Amino acid sequence: MSDTLATNIPTYPFGNAGLEPLLPDLGPDGVGRVQLPTGAQAWLFTRHEHLRELLRSADFSSDFTRPGFPLIRPIPEDMPRRPDGSLIRMDPPEHTKFRRILTPEFMIKHIRTLEPLIRQTVVDALESMRAAGQPADLVEHFALPVPSMVICHLLGVPYADHDYFQERSRILLAWSSPPEQVRDAIEEMRAYLTRLIATRRDSPGEDLISRLAAERVATGEMTEEELVGLSVLLLIAGHETTSNMIGLSTLVLLEHPEQLRQLRERPELIDDTVEELLRYLTIVRTGLTRVAVVDTEVGGHRIAAGEGVIALLSAANRDADVFPDGEEFDLHRGSHQHMAFGFGIHQCIGQPLARAELRIAMSELITRLPGLALAVAPGDVRYRDAVVFGVQRLPVTW
Amino acid sequence: MSGRLRVAVDRDACCGSGNCVRTAPEVFDQDDADGLVVLRLPEPPESEYDTVREAAYNCPAAAIEVTET
Ligand code: HEM
Ligand code: SF4
């Protein structure tokens, strides 16, 4: 292990100061060591080709309870360790089981049937923002409610409770939250969903939680604890991500008026625009963490069993070999190889939903509000210091 | 360069990302019931070769194998 470098290795995570991700200079190979806030060190990979290899490899685990896992925040001692259904932190074969259960629910064909609902939600939110008067905070009136309402509908969570779960998910994702507060937020989310699941078991609806309770928990395929953990994951992942994308995407388009004009003239450019926004923004900026379970190699670099690695998606999505002038936003780029949704068996299961929401939200926004403009200087926009990158507020006029 | 291209998919490895269906819908589909990949054209026409190669490259689970003879 390269402890000799310990004096000048960069400290990770690198912070969210602005639209351009802060990346350490690691030399042409793009591989280095970083110091974690917990005191441990980890390998950092930044090249597109290396991330493809690393994230497809079965030699790495997503289970953060394994020794050596590169934790960014310490897990509180008294944090209950239970097998929950949070598949993002599982390895095969458990991961496969949960992933297979969810796959048909989120597949493209199924999400297509939800598009009318998504469009209605988008249009209603835009109208209520218009009614609230200008300037308005686009995050509060549009970017946050749209994905929240859609995931609530899908899961069967009452949207009326949004203040409760949004506040807790903010705490969970903010880097500045003390570990005890994170633990409490998780426990409260779990308690909330445990109560909801009990209600849905007694009086089921047409939603995913009711269906999983009836078809998977009642049959013994999944425990109730697991359904709780799975629901927490879906509720958080389902609204925090897309909502940050909508806020940031609005900012980027307003900052690129010529491309925005082209998009307004040729609405069919929206699919390429969404892919380029996903690449350019890479909101899971902190990257993906894994631990090696056997001695292995990535791009010829030897990694010992028990060593932590970080796959920096934001850097891979700016890799000049794959995306020339990657720091430029160019909606004509055709960014099909971006890793904004990750890579490997954990690649985002919600991507068809996220794409549909982004396509519909951004198209309706720019057509219904042709005079859309920032109500603050771009330099005054404040970003979130959180696991998922985003803007705190986005005051706009129209 | 002018050889034939054959495609094979590994449903056990597939994680249902749907990338291949977005890239080459003529060649790949997702099963209505389980969401896993279904191969529509094991020997796609030449016009699909580029998209099929792209689909294999972008498959997160390395579940698509392309052989060129
Ligand atoms: C633009 C929006 C989104 C982005 C950028 C995003 C990004 C990601 C990334 C990078 C991963 C991989 C994590 C890893 O490998 O450790 C992931 C996994 C996941 N995402 Fe998303 N996501 C988005 C939207 C959504 C939505 C709307 C849902 C709603 C259901 C969702 C649910 C999940 C779940 C359940 C996983 C875990 C999958 C697994 O472990 O197999 N995501 N997402
Ligand atoms: S791209 Fe790969 S993992 Fe995704 S559906 Fe197709 S075969 Fe399955």
PDB file of C-alpha atoms and ligand atoms in Angstrom, chain A residues 347, chain B residues 9-10 13-21 28-30 35-37 55 58-64, ligand 2:
ATOM      1  CA  GLN A 347     -26.806   0.345 -13.022  1.00  0.00           C
TER       2      GLN A 347
ATOM      3  CA  VAL B   9     -27.405 -12.949 -24.958  1.00  0.00           C
ATOM      4  CA  ASP B  10     -27.002 -14.303 -21.446  1.00  0.00           C
ATOM      5  CA  ALA B  13     -26.279 -12.172 -16.472  1.00  0.00           C
ATOM      6  CA  CYS B  14     -28.769  -9.545 -17.732  1.00  0.00           C
ATOM      7  CA  CYS B  15     -29.792  -6.950 -15.134  1.00  0.00           C
ATOM      8  CA  GLY B  16     -32.659  -5.573 -17.204  1.00  0.00           C
ATOM      9  CA  SER B  17     -31.192  -2.128 -17.793  1.00  0.00           C
ATOM     10  CA  GLY B  18     -32.932  -1.857 -21.152  1.00  0.00           C
ATOM     11  CA  ASN B  19     -29.928  -0.147 -22.756  1.00  0.00           C
ATOM     12  CA  CYS B  20     -29.838  -2.621 -25.631  1.00  0.00           C
ATOM     13  CA  VAL B  21     -33.521  -2.007 -26.374  1.00  0.00           C
ATOM     14  CA  PHE B  28     -33.285  -6.683 -28.684  1.00  0.00           C
ATOM     15  CA  ASP B  29     -36.447  -6.609 -26.621  1.00  0.00           C
ATOM     16  CA  GLN B  30     -37.315  -6.997 -22.943  1.00  0.00           C
ATOM     17  CA  GLY B  35     -37.977  -7.488 -18.033  1.00  0.00           C
ATOM     18  CA  LEU B  36     -34.895  -9.476 -19.047  1.00  0.00           C
ATOM     19  CA  VAL B  37     -33.394  -9.316 -22.516  1.00  0.00           C
ATOM     20  CA  ALA B  55     -25.351  -2.251 -27.489  1.00  0.00           C
ATOM     21  CA  ASN B  58     -22.895  -0.359 -23.383  1.00  0.00           C
ATOM     22  CA  CYS B  59     -24.446  -3.407 -21.731  1.00  0.00           C
ATOM     23  CA  PRO B  60     -23.677  -2.827 -18.042  1.00  0.00           C
ATOM     24  CA  ALA B  61     -23.743  -6.527 -17.243  1.00  0.00           C
ATOM     25  CA  ALA B  62     -21.677  -7.739 -20.216  1.00  0.00           C
ATOM     26  CA  ALA B  63     -24.601  -9.968 -21.164  1.00  0.00           C
ATOM     27  CA  ILE B  64     -24.355  -9.467 -24.934  1.00  0.00           C
TER      28      ILE B  64
HETATM   29  S1  SF4 C   2     -28.234  -3.914 -22.011  1.00  0.00           S
HETATM   30 FE1  SF4 C   2     -27.514  -5.835 -21.097  1.00  0.00          FE
HETATM   31  S2  SF4 C   2     -28.300  -5.795 -18.992  1.00  0.00           S
HETATM   32 FE2  SF4 C   2     -29.412  -4.223 -20.135  1.00  0.00          FE
HETATM   33  S3  SF4 C   2     -31.284  -5.289 -20.811  1.00  0.00           S
HETATM   34 FE3  SF4 C   2     -29.793  -5.438 -22.475  1.00  0.00          FE
HETATM   35  S4  SF4 C   2     -28.756  -7.388 -22.098  1.00  0.00           S
HETATM   36 FE4  SF4 C   2     -29.818  -6.882 -20.216  1.00  0.00          FE
END
